[in-house]
Tab-separated table of C-alpha atoms in Angstrom:
chain	number	residue	atom	x	y	z
L	1	MET	CA	34.074	-44.597	4.122
L	2	THR	CA	33.148	-46.753	1.137
L	3	ALA	CA	33.619	-45.871	-2.499
L	4	VAL	CA	29.846	-45.627	-2.944
L	5	GLN	CA	29.581	-43.131	-0.097
L	6	LEU	CA	32.453	-41.105	-1.560
L	7	THR	CA	30.725	-41.059	-4.924
L	8	LYS	CA	27.439	-39.912	-3.397
L	9	GLY	CA	29.170	-37.259	-1.320
L	10	ALA	CA	31.052	-35.930	-4.355
L	11	GLY	CA	27.773	-35.287	-6.178
L	12	THR	CA	26.068	-33.551	-3.250
L	13	PRO	CA	26.419	-29.745	-3.229
L	14	PRO	CA	27.550	-28.175	0.047
L	15	PRO	CA	24.792	-26.667	2.221
L	16	ARG	CA	24.131	-22.961	1.671
L	17	SER	CA	23.557	-20.322	4.297
L	18	ALA	CA	20.166	-18.686	4.752
L	19	MET	CA	21.378	-15.509	2.977
L	20	ALA	CA	22.786	-17.497	0.061
L	21	GLU	CA	19.557	-19.482	-0.162
L	22	LEU	CA	17.576	-16.220	-0.297
L	23	PHE	CA	19.498	-14.871	-3.294
L	24	LEU	CA	20.395	-18.150	-5.040
L	25	GLY	CA	17.263	-20.159	-4.323
L	26	GLY	CA	14.167	-20.134	-6.472
L	27	GLY	CA	10.702	-18.648	-6.230
L	28	PRO	CA	9.258	-15.278	-5.258
L	29	ALA	CA	11.661	-14.818	-2.334
L	30	ARG	CA	14.643	-14.739	-4.684
L	31	ARG	CA	12.986	-12.249	-7.036
L	32	ALA	CA	12.040	-9.998	-4.131
L	33	ALA	CA	15.595	-10.145	-2.708
L	34	TRP	CA	17.212	-9.244	-6.020
L	35	MET	CA	14.671	-6.480	-6.597
L	36	ALA	CA	15.357	-4.995	-3.155
L	37	LEU	CA	19.109	-5.116	-3.790
L	38	GLY	CA	18.686	-3.479	-7.191
L	39	LEU	CA	16.565	-0.675	-5.765
L	40	MET	CA	19.098	-0.058	-3.005
L	41	LEU	CA	21.841	0.246	-5.630
L	42	LEU	CA	19.753	2.732	-7.630
L	43	PHE	CA	19.004	4.885	-4.603
L	44	SER	CA	22.626	4.749	-3.424
L	45	LEU	CA	23.828	5.840	-6.846
L	46	ALA	CA	21.262	8.655	-6.976
L	47	ARG	CA	22.253	9.793	-3.488
L	48	VAL	CA	25.933	9.959	-4.404
L	49	ILE	CA	25.301	11.818	-7.680
L	50	SER	CA	22.764	14.299	-6.296
L	51	GLY	CA	24.201	14.662	-2.788
L	52	GLU	CA	20.693	14.344	-1.308
L	53	GLU	CA	21.240	12.390	1.893
L	54	ARG	CA	17.530	12.429	2.708
L	55	LEU	CA	16.807	9.957	-0.081
L	56	THR	CA	17.694	7.091	2.264
L	57	ALA	CA	17.678	8.842	5.642
L	58	ALA	CA	15.996	7.058	8.542
L	59	PRO	CA	13.434	9.873	9.216
L	60	THR	CA	12.356	9.743	5.559
L	61	ILE	CA	11.861	5.983	5.675
L	62	SER	CA	9.975	6.180	8.980
L	63	LEU	CA	7.655	8.868	7.588
L	64	ALA	CA	7.202	6.922	4.333
L	65	LEU	CA	6.119	3.856	6.273
L	66	GLY	CA	3.562	5.891	8.192
L	67	LEU	CA	2.196	7.499	5.011
L	68	ALA	CA	2.028	4.130	3.234
L	69	VAL	CA	-0.130	2.553	5.964
L	70	PRO	CA	-3.524	4.135	5.050
L	71	ILE	CA	-2.929	3.454	1.354
L	72	GLY	CA	-1.933	-0.136	2.067
L	73	LEU	CA	-5.026	-0.686	4.220
L	74	ALA	CA	-7.295	0.674	1.486
L	75	ALA	CA	-5.563	-1.571	-1.061
L	76	LEU	CA	-5.867	-4.560	1.250
L	77	GLY	CA	-9.559	-3.827	1.629
L	78	GLY	CA	-9.915	-3.736	-2.137
L	79	LEU	CA	-8.104	-7.077	-2.347
L	80	PHE	CA	-10.717	-8.897	-0.246
L	81	SER	CA	-13.609	-7.317	-2.102
L	82	GLU	CA	-12.324	-7.836	-5.631
L	83	ARG	CA	-11.076	-11.361	-4.972
L	84	ALA	CA	-14.726	-12.117	-4.163
L	85	GLY	CA	-15.818	-10.484	-7.429
L	86	VAL	CA	-17.036	-7.088	-6.144
L	87	VAL	CA	-15.305	-3.975	-7.468
L	88	ASN	CA	-14.955	-1.477	-4.627
L	89	ILE	CA	-14.680	2.042	-5.998
L	90	GLY	CA	-16.140	3.172	-2.669
L	91	LEU	CA	-12.889	2.651	-0.746
L	92	GLU	CA	-12.482	6.419	-0.535
L	93	GLY	CA	-15.912	6.863	1.016
L	94	MET	CA	-15.350	4.027	3.494
L	95	MET	CA	-12.052	5.610	4.485
L	96	ILE	CA	-13.854	8.939	4.991
L	97	LEU	CA	-16.317	7.205	7.306
L	98	GLY	CA	-13.370	5.635	9.121
L	99	THR	CA	-11.662	8.978	9.677
L	100	TRP	CA	-14.816	10.506	11.121
L	101	GLY	CA	-15.489	7.478	13.330
L	102	ALA	CA	-11.898	7.518	14.578
L	103	GLY	CA	-12.033	11.262	15.245
L	104	TRP	CA	-15.290	11.078	17.181
L	105	ALA	CA	-14.427	7.965	19.194
L	106	GLY	CA	-10.853	9.165	19.765
L	107	TYR	CA	-12.181	12.387	21.239
L	108	GLN	CA	-14.372	10.340	23.571
L	109	TRP	CA	-12.141	7.399	24.563
L	110	GLY	CA	-8.623	7.923	23.199
L	111	TRP	CA	-6.668	5.941	20.626
L	112	GLN	CA	-8.361	2.626	21.530
L	113	GLY	CA	-11.769	4.138	20.879
L	114	ALA	CA	-10.514	5.624	17.615
L	115	LEU	CA	-9.447	2.152	16.468
L	116	VAL	CA	-12.871	0.665	17.134
L	117	GLY	CA	-14.811	3.668	15.811
L	118	GLY	CA	-12.982	3.785	12.490
L	119	LEU	CA	-13.252	0.034	11.985
L	120	VAL	CA	-16.986	-0.049	12.709
L	121	LEU	CA	-17.962	2.895	10.494
L	122	GLY	CA	-15.795	1.572	7.665
L	123	ALA	CA	-17.511	-1.813	7.978
L	124	VAL	CA	-20.903	-0.061	7.812
L	125	GLY	CA	-19.840	1.503	4.517
L	126	GLY	CA	-18.792	-1.933	3.255
L	127	LEU	CA	-22.114	-3.423	4.338
L	128	LEU	CA	-23.986	-0.727	2.404
L	129	HIS	CA	-21.930	-1.514	-0.705
L	130	ALA	CA	-22.635	-5.237	-0.270
L	131	VAL	CA	-26.385	-4.676	0.049
L	132	THR	CA	-26.577	-2.564	-3.110
L	133	THR	CA	-24.313	-4.739	-5.277
L	134	VAL	CA	-24.856	-8.295	-4.028
L	135	THR	CA	-28.509	-8.164	-3.000
L	136	PHE	CA	-29.978	-5.553	-5.338
L	137	GLY	CA	-27.573	-6.047	-8.257
L	138	VAL	CA	-26.605	-2.382	-8.656
L	139	ASP	CA	-23.608	-1.782	-10.898
L	140	HIS	CA	-20.497	-1.929	-8.730
L	141	VAL	CA	-18.978	1.307	-10.016
L	142	VAL	CA	-22.229	3.236	-9.614
L	143	SER	CA	-22.623	1.963	-6.055
L	144	GLY	CA	-19.024	2.846	-5.180
L	145	VAL	CA	-19.301	6.371	-6.547
L	146	ALA	CA	-22.570	6.868	-4.670
L	147	ILE	CA	-20.928	5.759	-1.413
L	148	ASN	CA	-18.073	8.228	-1.950
L	149	ILE	CA	-20.536	11.082	-2.402
L	150	LEU	CA	-22.793	9.928	0.427
L	151	ALA	CA	-19.926	9.506	2.908
L	152	ALA	CA	-18.691	13.063	2.399
L	153	GLY	CA	-22.183	14.432	3.051
L	154	VAL	CA	-22.864	12.170	6.046
L	155	VAL	CA	-19.701	13.096	7.937
L	156	ARG	CA	-20.343	16.802	7.323
L	157	PHE	CA	-23.860	16.430	8.704
L	158	LEU	CA	-22.648	14.488	11.753
L	159	SER	CA	-19.941	17.056	12.471
L	160	GLU	CA	-22.443	19.920	12.351
L	161	LEU	CA	-24.786	17.924	14.577
L	162	LEU	CA	-22.336	16.798	17.270
L	163	TYR	CA	-19.528	19.361	17.390
L	164	ASP	CA	-19.695	22.947	18.541
L	165	GLU	CA	-17.322	25.559	19.929
L	166	ASP	CA	-17.579	24.135	23.443
L	167	THR	CA	-16.187	20.770	22.335
L	168	GLY	CA	-13.276	22.309	20.436
L	169	GLY	CA	-14.510	20.933	17.114
L	170	GLY	CA	-16.586	22.294	14.270
L	171	PRO	CA	-18.306	21.410	10.993
L	172	ALA	CA	-14.998	20.530	9.353
L	173	GLN	CA	-13.058	18.887	12.178
L	174	SER	CA	-13.314	16.944	15.413
L	175	PRO	CA	-11.872	17.852	18.812
L	176	PRO	CA	-8.312	16.562	19.369
L	177	MET	CA	-7.907	12.883	20.187
L	178	LYS	CA	-7.213	11.997	23.831
L	179	GLY	CA	-3.657	10.683	23.986
L	180	ASP	CA	-1.362	9.432	21.229
L	181	ALA	CA	-1.135	5.958	19.769
L	182	PRO	CA	1.844	4.144	21.369
L	183	GLU	CA	5.166	4.066	19.509
L	184	PHE	CA	8.452	2.287	20.069
L	185	THR	CA	12.133	2.534	19.175
L	186	VAL	CA	14.689	-0.282	19.381
L	187	PRO	CA	17.346	1.648	21.377
L	188	LEU	CA	20.725	0.033	20.676
L	189	LEU	CA	19.902	-1.059	17.141
L	190	SER	CA	18.522	2.365	16.211
L	191	GLU	CA	21.582	4.191	17.523
L	192	GLY	CA	24.019	1.789	15.880
L	193	LEU	CA	22.333	2.083	12.505
L	194	ARG	CA	22.308	5.877	12.832
L	195	HIS	CA	26.093	5.925	13.353
L	196	VAL	CA	26.600	3.774	10.238
L	197	GLU	CA	24.235	6.006	8.255
L	198	GLU	CA	26.233	9.109	9.217
L	199	ARG	CA	29.354	7.595	7.597
L	200	HIS	CA	27.760	8.082	4.153
L	201	TRP	CA	29.266	4.881	2.768
L	202	PHE	CA	27.966	3.747	-0.581
L	203	LEU	CA	25.148	1.198	-0.204
L	204	VAL	CA	26.079	0.277	3.396
L	205	SER	CA	24.972	3.612	4.897
L	206	ASP	CA	21.881	3.620	2.687
L	207	ALA	CA	20.884	0.175	3.924
L	208	ALA	CA	21.512	1.341	7.501
L	209	GLY	CA	19.260	4.362	6.927
L	210	VAL	CA	16.447	2.183	5.575
L	211	LEU	CA	16.719	-0.309	8.446
L	212	GLY	CA	17.007	2.539	10.957
L	213	GLY	CA	13.760	4.017	9.692
L	214	LEU	CA	12.039	0.699	10.362
L	215	VAL	CA	13.063	0.562	14.042
L	216	THR	CA	12.769	4.243	15.059
L	217	ASP	CA	9.551	5.942	16.235
L	218	ILE	CA	7.315	3.235	14.784
L	219	SER	CA	3.705	2.919	15.885
L	220	TRP	CA	2.454	-0.434	17.117
L	221	PHE	CA	-0.506	0.142	14.824
L	222	THR	CA	1.917	0.249	11.891
L	223	VAL	CA	3.469	-3.047	13.005
L	224	GLY	CA	0.020	-4.612	13.085
L	225	VAL	CA	-0.739	-3.364	9.581
L	226	VAL	CA	2.549	-4.791	8.252
L	227	LEU	CA	1.678	-8.160	9.798
L	228	LEU	CA	-1.695	-8.045	8.034
L	229	ILE	CA	0.071	-8.468	4.676
L	230	PRO	CA	1.386	-12.038	5.238
L	231	LEU	CA	-1.708	-12.864	7.285
L	232	SER	CA	-3.953	-11.899	4.360
L	233	PHE	CA	-1.865	-13.995	1.989
L	234	PHE	CA	-2.134	-16.999	4.309
L	235	LEU	CA	-5.884	-16.509	4.753
L	236	LEU	CA	-6.668	-16.108	1.051
L	237	TRP	CA	-4.216	-18.606	-0.462
L	238	ARG	CA	-3.616	-21.214	2.231
L	239	THR	CA	-7.039	-21.818	3.811
L	240	SER	CA	-10.319	-23.303	2.627
L	241	PHE	CA	-12.032	-20.010	3.488
L	242	GLY	CA	-9.721	-18.149	1.121
L	243	LEU	CA	-10.179	-20.730	-1.634
L	244	ARG	CA	-13.946	-20.399	-1.444
L	245	LEU	CA	-13.781	-16.608	-1.350
L	246	ARG	CA	-11.500	-16.459	-4.396
L	247	SER	CA	-13.687	-18.948	-6.268
L	248	CYS	CA	-16.543	-16.432	-5.946
L	249	GLY	CA	-14.416	-13.922	-7.848
L	250	GLU	CA	-13.265	-16.362	-10.517
L	251	ASN	CA	-16.364	-18.441	-11.299
L	252	PRO	CA	-19.273	-17.927	-8.904
L	253	THR	CA	-21.550	-20.296	-10.831
L	254	ALA	CA	-19.093	-23.167	-10.487
L	255	ALA	CA	-18.542	-22.285	-6.824
L	256	ASP	CA	-22.293	-22.312	-6.234
L	257	SER	CA	-22.619	-25.719	-7.886
L	258	LEU	CA	-20.051	-27.064	-5.418
L	259	GLY	CA	-22.019	-25.828	-2.428
L	260	VAL	CA	-20.180	-22.554	-1.732
L	261	PRO	CA	-22.577	-19.918	-0.311
L	262	VAL	CA	-21.582	-17.253	-2.830
L	263	TYR	CA	-23.776	-14.453	-1.501
L	264	ARG	CA	-22.534	-14.981	2.051
L	265	PHE	CA	-18.883	-14.940	1.018
L	266	LYS	CA	-19.374	-11.793	-1.038
L	267	TYR	CA	-20.984	-10.089	1.952
L	268	ILE	CA	-18.160	-11.159	4.250
L	269	ALA	CA	-15.499	-9.992	1.796
L	270	VAL	CA	-17.049	-6.555	1.200
L	271	VAL	CA	-17.624	-5.912	4.914
L	272	ILE	CA	-13.982	-6.856	5.605
L	273	SER	CA	-13.031	-4.524	2.771
L	274	GLY	CA	-14.892	-1.626	4.373
L	275	ALA	CA	-13.431	-2.374	7.805
L	276	LEU	CA	-9.882	-2.320	6.424
L	277	ALA	CA	-10.528	0.932	4.558
L	278	GLY	CA	-11.924	2.346	7.806
L	279	LEU	CA	-8.682	1.349	9.555
L	280	GLY	CA	-6.902	3.371	6.871
L	281	GLY	CA	-8.903	6.353	8.110
L	282	VAL	CA	-7.812	5.506	11.672
L	283	ALA	CA	-4.178	5.714	10.541
L	284	LEU	CA	-4.763	9.238	9.226
L	285	VAL	CA	-6.343	10.335	12.523
L	286	TYR	CA	-3.433	8.802	14.470
L	287	TYR	CA	-1.027	10.772	12.283
L	288	ALA	CA	-2.802	14.123	12.813
L	289	ASP	CA	-4.366	13.475	16.276
L	290	ILE	CA	-7.608	14.886	14.878
L	291	TYR	CA	-10.246	14.346	12.182
L	292	ARG	CA	-10.393	16.976	9.431
L	293	GLU	CA	-12.700	17.236	6.455
L	294	GLY	CA	-10.959	16.100	3.264
L	295	GLN	CA	-8.329	14.279	5.290
L	296	THR	CA	-8.236	11.237	2.998
L	297	ASP	CA	-7.197	13.405	0.001
L	298	GLY	CA	-7.904	10.652	-2.529
L	299	ARG	CA	-5.924	7.944	-0.721
L	300	GLY	CA	-8.742	5.466	-1.247
L	301	PHE	CA	-8.309	5.839	-5.016
L	302	ILE	CA	-4.530	5.584	-4.686
L	303	GLY	CA	-5.061	2.399	-2.666
L	304	LEU	CA	-7.129	1.029	-5.536
L	305	ALA	CA	-4.282	1.922	-7.908
L	306	ALA	CA	-1.809	0.159	-5.599
L	307	LEU	CA	-4.034	-2.930	-5.668
L	308	ILE	CA	-4.007	-2.976	-9.472
L	309	PHE	CA	-0.258	-2.331	-9.561
L	310	GLY	CA	0.196	-5.271	-7.177
L	311	ASN	CA	-1.768	-7.552	-9.519
L	312	TRP	CA	-4.358	-8.260	-6.820
L	313	ARG	CA	-1.706	-9.800	-4.549
L	314	PRO	CA	-0.815	-8.765	-0.962
L	315	GLY	CA	2.922	-8.413	-1.598
L	316	GLY	CA	2.422	-6.424	-4.775
L	317	LEU	CA	-0.056	-3.994	-3.252
L	318	ALA	CA	2.317	-3.472	-0.309
L	319	ALA	CA	5.033	-2.469	-2.784
L	320	GLY	CA	2.638	-0.064	-4.519
L	321	ALA	CA	1.614	1.523	-1.222
L	322	GLY	CA	5.260	1.824	-0.208
L	323	LEU	CA	6.104	3.540	-3.494
L	324	PHE	CA	3.470	6.214	-3.009
L	325	GLY	CA	4.243	6.615	0.687
L	326	TYR	CA	7.936	7.120	-0.054
L	327	SER	CA	7.399	9.732	-2.756
L	328	ASP	CA	4.876	11.503	-0.519
L	329	ALA	CA	7.349	11.477	2.389
L	330	LEU	CA	10.069	13.002	0.218
L	331	SER	CA	7.755	15.841	-0.786
L	332	VAL	CA	7.245	16.548	2.930
L	333	ARG	CA	10.873	16.193	4.035
L	334	SER	CA	12.760	18.024	1.280
L	335	GLU	CA	11.903	19.907	-1.919
L	336	THR	CA	15.238	19.189	-3.589
L	337	ALA	CA	15.050	15.495	-2.703
L	338	VAL	CA	11.917	15.252	-4.831
L	339	VAL	CA	13.980	16.427	-7.802
L	340	ALA	CA	16.631	13.807	-6.974
L	341	LEU	CA	13.868	11.207	-7.087
L	342	LEU	CA	13.529	11.984	-10.793
L	343	LEU	CA	17.074	10.666	-11.190
L	344	VAL	CA	16.075	7.379	-9.543
L	345	LEU	CA	13.077	7.213	-11.850
L	346	ALA	CA	15.332	7.783	-14.865
L	347	PHE	CA	17.623	4.909	-13.851
L	348	LEU	CA	14.633	2.643	-13.337
L	349	LEU	CA	13.106	3.535	-16.699
L	350	LEU	CA	16.451	3.000	-18.414
L	351	GLY	CA	16.605	-0.494	-16.922
L	352	VAL	CA	13.067	-1.159	-18.167
L	353	ALA	CA	14.056	0.030	-21.648
L	354	VAL	CA	17.048	-2.331	-21.748
L	355	TYR	CA	14.915	-5.245	-20.510
L	356	GLN	CA	12.213	-4.602	-23.116
L	357	ALA	CA	14.827	-4.247	-25.856
L	358	ILE	CA	16.297	-7.649	-24.932
L	359	ARG	CA	12.781	-9.091	-25.219
L	360	ARG	CA	12.509	-7.357	-28.627
L	361	GLN	CA	9.595	-5.234	-27.458
L	362	LEU	CA	10.978	-2.185	-29.218
L	363	VAL	CA	7.896	0.030	-28.854
L	364	ARG	CA	7.775	-0.418	-25.075
L	365	ALA	CA	11.532	0.062	-24.875
L	366	GLY	CA	11.243	3.293	-26.824
L	367	VAL	CA	8.454	4.611	-24.599
L	368	ALA	CA	10.450	3.828	-21.452
L	369	LEU	CA	13.509	5.499	-22.969
L	370	VAL	CA	11.537	8.648	-23.789
L	371	PHE	CA	10.216	8.891	-20.226
L	372	ALA	CA	13.729	8.299	-18.895
L	373	ALA	CA	14.992	11.211	-20.986
L	374	ILE	CA	12.165	13.410	-19.671
L	375	ALA	CA	13.049	12.463	-16.093
L	376	VAL	CA	16.733	13.287	-16.643
L	377	THR	CA	15.795	16.613	-18.230
L	378	GLY	CA	13.604	17.438	-15.251
L	379	TYR	CA	16.426	16.582	-12.849
L	380	LEU	CA	18.906	18.800	-14.694
L	381	THR	CA	16.619	21.792	-15.227
L	382	ILE	CA	14.466	22.001	-12.079
L	383	GLU	CA	16.264	23.729	-9.224
L	384	GLU	CA	13.497	24.833	-6.854
L	385	PRO	CA	10.260	22.913	-7.435
L	386	ASP	CA	7.028	24.764	-6.751
L	387	GLY	CA	4.199	23.484	-4.592
L	388	SER	CA	2.181	22.034	-7.462
L	389	LEU	CA	5.092	19.826	-8.537
L	390	LEU	CA	5.643	18.651	-4.962
L	391	SER	CA	2.003	17.654	-4.541
L	392	PHE	CA	1.778	16.010	-7.965
L	393	THR	CA	5.035	14.026	-7.817
L	394	PRO	CA	3.604	11.027	-5.887
L	395	HIS	CA	0.695	10.773	-8.325
L	396	LEU	CA	3.022	11.088	-11.337
L	397	ILE	CA	5.308	8.320	-10.123
L	398	THR	CA	2.342	6.078	-9.365
L	399	LEU	CA	0.914	6.611	-12.853
L	400	LEU	CA	4.255	5.846	-14.509
L	401	VAL	CA	4.758	2.640	-12.543
L	402	LEU	CA	1.183	1.558	-13.249
L	403	SER	CA	1.696	2.118	-16.962
L	404	LEU	CA	4.833	-0.023	-16.904
L	405	ALA	CA	3.145	-2.804	-14.926
L	406	SER	CA	-0.103	-2.847	-16.905
L	407	GLN	CA	1.054	-5.534	-19.340
L	408	ARG	CA	1.163	-8.326	-16.745
L	409	LEU	CA	-2.077	-7.685	-14.872
L	410	GLN	CA	-4.553	-10.530	-14.366
L	411	MET	CA	-7.672	-9.473	-12.514
L	412	PRO	CA	-10.186	-12.003	-11.110
L	413	LYS	CA	-12.301	-13.227	-14.027
L	414	ALA	CA	-15.691	-12.436	-12.482
L	415	ASP	CA	-14.605	-9.149	-10.904
L	416	GLY	CA	-17.297	-6.503	-11.342
L	417	LEU	CA	-19.936	-8.835	-12.784
L	418	VAL	CA	-23.446	-8.772	-11.327
L	419	TRP	CA	-24.184	-12.417	-10.456
L	420	ARG	CA	-27.548	-14.036	-9.869
L	421	ARG	CA	-27.947	-17.608	-8.673
L	422	GLY	CA	-29.195	-19.847	-11.448
L	423	GLU	CA	-28.050	-17.463	-14.206
L	424	ASN	CA	-24.815	-17.804	-16.201
């Protein structure tokens, strides 16, 4: 080997493994990896201090994933609509239409029919929103609110029209769905992770519980929804279709001058938005095996909040949906675990306070510190939470996270504006 080759080799760093590249490399992947590790440390610490094993138990994670799916689908629907410049407050109404369509079609043809029925009725709601906002120029918020009100009345009317005692349904619910949506469990991996989780080792058992929840009793529908997140990112940020759609939400006049059919893309985006929200209703029917009036319980609005929390990005909205789904799952699985979640929230807020203090944002640091103190006080004083606290906890956590994330939000510039061709 020559001296030149030795010199070149001495200056070349050794190759890193894939895991090292994930944590030491640059870009969003590194930030996501460090964030996931930090959250696991917080939850492990909270589990050890509180003794609440259900914080990271596999059944809790599996339930959280299932509860996050309808919220994530509503948020994903809002992403397509708002990236095209149409605010979709009507996500709740489109999800209501999806639940009714899934309940009716599931009663007729099983889980496959429920999938198609919810998607179609949700798309119809999106089409109605597109007609009123894009064609007739109605204010987006007014149109969305009207769709929410109209959807609730329409499904009640259809239930009274089509269901009676002979069918097993009624004005407020459908007959049970024929058959369950298929699920799967990875046998050896699930059992191995469960054995590690039962050891209660710090961090290791918590990671095993989280991974175990992702491979145990998971619906294939849930897998498809998870795959929609990277697929949506690829479609919107890596294809010419996505570039044109996003240009309609940033500067529709400039897009129109370049030959982009703005009206057509807005229609496509809003119909896709309604179809995805309708699939969120399908997820709720799969979970309960039946349609019930009021089944959405405001999840369309929470999906909109998750979209804003995620800064109108697929990965961010998935994190927001996961946050709400996890807190909702804890309220179902264990009352005392919800109190332990306040300890996790306190640790997180303390970290935010330190970060803001380093940036010399003393007011924000002080606010975060005050909320951290309130969370710690709640953890120390609340022994048996009542039902109102259990039901409000997911909403409270979502509001707190949204308030902390609100400083970095950048919505599409033309989002919510009524646009007319030839007018600036």
